[in-house]
Short mmCIF file of C-alpha atoms and ligand atoms in Angstrom, two decimals:
data_model
loop_
_atom_site.label_atom_id
_atom_site.label_comp_id
_atom_site.label_asym_id
_atom_site.label_seq_id
_atom_site.Cartn_x
_atom_site.Cartn_y
_atom_site.Cartn_z
CA MET L 47 125.64 28.63 337.61
CA ALA L 48 126.92 29.60 333.65
CA ASP L 49 124.14 32.19 333.45
CA ASP L 50 122.84 29.54 330.15
CA ASP L 51 122.36 27.31 332.49
CA ARG L 52 119.73 29.70 334.18
CA TYR L 53 116.79 29.32 331.68
CA VAL L 54 115.21 26.75 329.51
CA THR L 55 114.74 27.85 325.83
CA ARG L 56 111.48 27.02 324.27
CA ALA L 57 113.55 25.22 321.71
CA ASP L 58 115.32 23.14 324.77
CA PHE L 59 111.56 22.40 326.16
CA GLU L 60 109.99 21.46 323.04
CA ARG L 61 112.96 19.27 322.26
CA THR L 62 112.35 17.27 325.22
CA LEU L 63 109.04 16.78 324.74
CA ARG L 64 109.09 15.30 321.37
CA HIS L 65 111.55 12.77 323.46
CA LEU L 66 109.14 11.92 325.54
CA ASN L 67 106.51 11.79 323.31
CA LEU L 68 108.10 9.84 320.92
CA ALA L 69 108.86 7.63 323.65
CA ASP L 70 105.13 6.92 324.52
CA LEU L 71 104.27 5.88 320.85
CA ASP L 72 107.06 3.38 320.98
CA VAL L 73 105.97 2.11 323.94
CA ARG L 74 102.02 1.86 322.42
CA ASN L 75 104.26 -0.05 319.31
CA LEU L 76 105.39 -2.48 321.82
CA VAL L 77 102.21 -2.86 323.24
CA LEU L 78 100.12 -3.25 319.93
CA LYS L 79 103.43 -5.86 318.67
CA LEU L 80 102.87 -7.73 322.86
CA ALA L 81 98.89 -8.13 320.94
CA ALA L 82 100.25 -9.07 317.68
CA GLN L 83 102.51 -11.45 319.39
CA VAL L 84 99.45 -13.07 321.88
CA VAL L 85 97.02 -12.76 318.90
CA ALA L 86 99.02 -15.14 316.49
CA LEU L 87 100.34 -17.58 319.19
CA THR L 88 96.43 -18.12 320.20
CA ASP L 89 95.37 -18.64 316.74
CA GLU L 90 98.17 -20.88 316.43
CA LEU L 91 97.94 -23.40 319.61
CA THR L 92 94.08 -23.60 318.33
CA ARG L 93 95.46 -24.78 315.11
CA ARG L 94 97.77 -27.18 316.76
CA MET L 95 95.17 -28.73 318.79
CA PRO L 96 94.14 -32.36 316.99
CA PRO L 97 91.29 -32.77 315.38
CA ALA L 98 90.09 -36.69 316.53
CA GLU L 99 92.08 -38.26 319.48
CA ASN L 100 95.99 -39.65 318.36
CA ALA L 101 95.50 -38.11 315.53
CA GLU L 102 99.20 -35.80 314.82
CA PRO L 103 99.16 -31.97 314.36
CA GLU L 104 99.14 -30.82 311.15
CA ASN L 105 102.14 -28.23 311.60
CA ALA L 106 105.36 -29.73 311.82
CA ALA L 107 107.53 -25.89 312.62
CA THR L 108 107.69 -25.02 316.17
CA VAL L 109 105.35 -23.16 317.55
CA GLU L 110 107.62 -20.06 318.22
CA ALA L 111 108.61 -20.70 314.06
CA ALA L 112 104.91 -20.07 312.92
CA VAL L 113 104.28 -17.37 315.30
CA ASP L 114 106.29 -15.74 313.66
CA ASP L 115 104.93 -16.38 310.55
CA SER L 116 101.93 -14.80 311.25
CA ILE L 117 102.80 -11.73 313.25
CA GLY L 118 103.48 -9.12 310.54
CA ASP L 119 99.74 -9.25 309.06
CA ASN L 120 98.62 -9.21 312.66
CA PHE L 121 100.23 -6.49 314.24
CA LEU L 122 98.95 -4.91 310.74
CA ASP L 123 95.66 -5.71 311.31
CA ILE L 124 96.16 -4.28 315.44
CA ARG L 125 98.11 -0.80 314.03
CA ALA L 126 95.02 0.04 311.19
CA ALA L 127 92.74 -0.38 314.13
CA ASP L 128 94.60 1.42 316.52
CA ASP L 129 93.91 3.91 313.90
CA GLY L 130 93.24 7.59 315.58
CA ALA L 131 93.65 5.77 319.60
CA SER L 132 97.29 7.64 320.03
CA ARG L 133 97.45 10.74 322.03
CA VAL L 134 100.46 11.69 319.75
CA ALA L 135 98.91 12.98 316.29
CA LEU L 136 101.86 13.61 313.53
CA ASP L 137 101.15 15.04 309.91
CA ILE L 138 101.10 12.03 307.86
CA SER L 139 101.44 13.02 304.62
CA GLY L 140 105.18 13.31 304.42
CA GLY L 141 107.23 15.84 301.45
CA ASP L 142 108.74 18.85 302.31
CA LYS L 143 105.59 21.34 302.36
CA TYR L 144 107.99 24.09 300.65
CA ALA L 145 107.45 22.53 297.31
CA ALA L 146 103.44 21.63 297.67
CA VAL L 147 101.79 23.71 295.12
CA ALA L 148 99.01 25.81 297.25
CA VAL L 149 95.65 25.63 295.97
CA ALA L 150 94.53 28.70 294.26
CA ILE L 151 92.08 29.52 296.00
CA PRO L 152 90.93 33.92 296.54
CA CYS L 153 91.11 34.19 300.60
CA ALA L 154 91.97 37.55 300.83
CA GLU L 155 88.91 38.28 298.66
CA LEU L 156 87.07 35.68 300.58
CA ILE L 157 87.48 36.62 303.97
CA PRO L 158 84.89 38.97 305.06
CA LEU L 159 82.20 36.35 303.80
CA CYS L 160 84.45 32.90 305.01
CA GLN L 161 86.32 34.99 308.28
CA GLY L 162 88.94 32.27 307.77
CA ARG L 163 87.23 29.49 309.09
CA CYS L 164 89.84 27.40 307.84
CA CYS L 165 92.41 28.36 310.40
CA LYS L 166 89.69 26.74 313.15
CA LEU L 167 90.22 23.34 311.88
CA HIS L 168 92.71 21.05 313.83
CA PHE L 169 95.54 19.51 312.01
CA ALA L 170 98.72 17.69 313.39
CA LEU L 171 102.16 19.03 312.66
CA SER L 172 104.62 17.52 311.33
CA THR L 173 108.51 17.15 311.80
CA GLN L 174 109.73 19.76 309.33
CA ASP L 175 107.14 22.59 311.50
CA LEU L 176 108.76 21.36 314.80
CA ASP L 177 112.27 21.18 313.12
CA GLU L 178 111.36 24.80 312.33
CA GLY L 179 110.01 25.55 315.88
CA LEU L 180 107.92 28.84 314.07
CA ILE L 181 104.52 26.95 314.03
CA ARG L 182 102.89 26.71 317.79
CA PHE L 183 101.90 23.02 318.03
CA ASP L 184 99.34 22.77 321.28
CA TYR L 185 101.46 21.26 324.57
CA GLY L 186 98.67 19.34 325.87
CA LYS L 187 97.37 17.51 322.80
CA PRO L 188 101.33 17.00 320.93
CA TYR L 189 101.46 17.77 318.33
CA THR L 190 97.99 19.34 317.06
CA ILE L 191 98.12 23.28 316.52
CA ARG L 192 97.73 25.85 318.73
CA GLN L 193 94.40 26.71 318.84
CA ARG L 194 93.27 30.83 320.88
CA SER L 195 90.62 29.41 323.38
CA SER L 196 89.54 32.87 323.27
CA ASP L 197 88.01 32.17 319.33
CA GLY L 198 88.99 28.34 318.39
CA TYR L 199 91.38 30.12 315.84
CA CYS L 200 94.77 29.09 315.18
CA VAL L 201 97.06 31.78 317.38
CA HIS L 202 98.55 32.94 314.42
CA SER L 203 95.66 33.80 312.54
CA ASP L 204 95.65 37.97 313.33
CA PRO L 205 92.22 37.64 314.96
CA THR L 206 91.04 41.16 313.47
CA THR L 207 92.05 40.67 309.65
CA ARG L 208 91.92 36.97 309.64
CA ALA L 209 95.37 36.40 307.89
CA CYS L 210 97.27 33.90 308.77
CA THR L 211 100.24 36.15 310.13
CA THR L 212 103.09 33.17 309.84
CA HIS L 213 102.16 32.83 305.87
CA ALA L 214 105.44 31.98 304.83
CA VAL L 215 105.87 29.54 306.80
CA ARG L 216 102.76 27.87 306.99
CA PRO L 217 102.28 23.69 307.47
CA GLN L 218 101.86 22.07 304.58
CA ILE L 219 97.52 21.61 304.86
CA CYS L 220 97.49 24.86 305.04
CA ARG L 221 98.98 25.33 301.79
CA THR L 222 97.05 22.22 300.33
CA TYR L 223 93.66 22.42 301.56
CA ASP L 224 90.86 22.75 299.58
CA CYS L 225 87.66 24.38 300.92
CA ARG L 226 85.82 24.56 298.16
CA GLU L 227 84.25 21.04 298.58
CA ASP L 228 83.76 21.06 302.82
CA ASN L 229 80.47 21.96 304.13
CA ARG L 230 81.99 23.01 306.86
CA ILE L 231 82.69 25.86 305.08
CA TRP L 232 80.66 26.46 302.30
CA ILE L 233 77.05 25.62 301.44
CA ASP L 234 77.84 26.57 298.24
CA PHE L 235 81.32 28.05 297.65
CA GLU L 236 80.55 29.42 293.71
CA LYS L 237 77.86 30.99 295.08
CA ARG L 238 79.34 32.74 298.11
CA ILE L 239 76.86 30.94 300.96
CA PRO L 240 79.19 29.78 303.55
CA ALA L 241 77.68 27.26 305.73
CA PRO L 242 76.21 28.34 309.27
CA PHE L 243 79.27 29.94 311.42
CA ASP L 244 78.49 27.24 314.32
CA VAL L 245 79.65 24.19 312.74
CA ARG L 246 82.18 22.35 315.24
CA PHE L 247 85.61 22.18 313.45
CA GLN L 248 86.25 18.44 314.44
CA GLY L 249 87.70 15.80 312.25
CA ASP L 250 90.14 15.30 309.29
CA ALA L 251 88.63 15.81 306.30
CA VAL L 252 90.87 13.93 304.36
CA LYS L 253 90.37 10.57 304.72
CA LEU L 254 92.44 7.53 304.01
CA ASP L 255 92.29 4.01 304.02
CA ARG L 256 93.25 2.60 307.59
CA TYR L 257 96.02 0.46 306.68
CA GLU L 258 97.46 3.44 304.82
CA ARG L 259 97.42 5.37 307.47
CA ALA L 260 98.99 3.40 310.03
CA ARG L 261 101.39 2.37 306.86
CA LEU L 262 101.63 6.33 306.82
CA ARG L 263 101.94 6.81 310.63
CA GLY L 264 104.73 4.65 311.10
CA LEU L 265 106.76 5.96 308.40
CA ALA L 266 105.98 9.94 310.05
CA VAL L 267 107.62 8.20 313.91
CA TRP L 268 110.23 7.15 312.44
CA ARG L 269 110.92 10.61 309.85
CA GLU L 270 110.27 12.28 313.63
CA GLN L 271 113.19 9.61 315.43
CA SER L 272 115.37 10.08 312.89
CA ALA L 273 115.29 14.67 313.48
CA ILE L 274 116.06 14.10 316.71
CA ASP L 275 118.27 12.01 316.49
CA ASP L 276 120.38 14.59 313.95
CA SER L 277 119.48 17.46 316.38
CA TYR L 278 122.06 16.49 318.37
CA PRO L 279 124.87 18.60 317.10
CA ASP L 280 127.93 16.04 317.97
CA GLY L 281 125.94 13.37 317.24
CA VAL L 282 123.31 11.00 318.74
CA PRO L 283 124.94 9.99 322.13
CA LYS L 284 126.44 6.96 322.74
CA ASN L 285 123.95 6.21 325.23
CA LYS L 286 121.06 6.05 322.60
CA GLU L 287 122.36 4.12 319.68
CA GLY L 288 120.67 0.29 319.99
S1 SF4 X 469 87.91 29.01 303.91
FE1 SF4 X 469 88.69 28.81 302.23
S2 SF4 X 469 88.58 30.81 301.29
FE2 SF4 X 469 88.34 30.95 303.68
S3 SF4 X 469 90.74 31.67 303.86
FE3 SF4 X 469 90.34 29.97 304.21
S4 SF4 X 469 91.25 28.58 302.50
FE4 SF4 X 469 90.55 30.48 301.75
S1 SF4 X 470 99.24 28.79 310.28
FE1 SF4 X 470 98.18 30.65 308.98
S2 SF4 X 470 97.13 29.25 307.98
FE2 SF4 X 470 97.15 28.02 308.45
S3 SF4 X 470 95.83 27.30 310.31
FE3 SF4 X 470 97.57 28.96 311.04
S4 SF4 X 470 96.96 31.00 309.98
FE4 SF4 X 470 95.38 29.46 309.31
#
């Protein structure tokens, strides 16, 4: 056996996980499409029930064509309602993190007060972060940032200084997040009064229309699919096409 076959590298392992997670998203998408089809079919059959004895059904198109026409709207509704239920989270903001404009907050000066608690927030990594393989994610909850079980901080936060040990490559949300109006962090930022430290850091501070979230999530999955395909050094294997 060649030496190269003896060990699986972290990059190999994470690429395999990405394939599996993408397969999970594909299956979920198919189930949602099927649900949209059932809703469209039920609506159409209900609409075709003759209003009175001997009356003609009002739609002359085939049931199949009518279902095809309305499936798009139903799918959008179902995907939006499904928002947040997926086991695989991806950063949906898009864009290049290195082009993001960082929020100007004097963190080094404030860390003795805030204790860098923004680094206890849960958030998802982007395809760009996954491709770089430098920021760690939780294998049990892909692709949320990996946190230490000892103190709940991101594994890249220095446990003593609370500084980011991976500052140059930190994810996009770490660059653009603004803690000043976040009441999980500050009671009053201007007066430098931090919130109580035992606040549970749950949820996403960014509120978006659920349809917009569903649309952006679809785009994030598409980016992930493209990146995995692009990662094959000799092109996508034949059996993966179509
Ligand atoms: S909580 Fe705010 S001030 Fe403190 S480290 Fe995070 S971003 Fe900087
Ligand atoms: S990557 Fe850095 S800035 Fe982002 S949560 Fe982790 S320690 Fe904080």
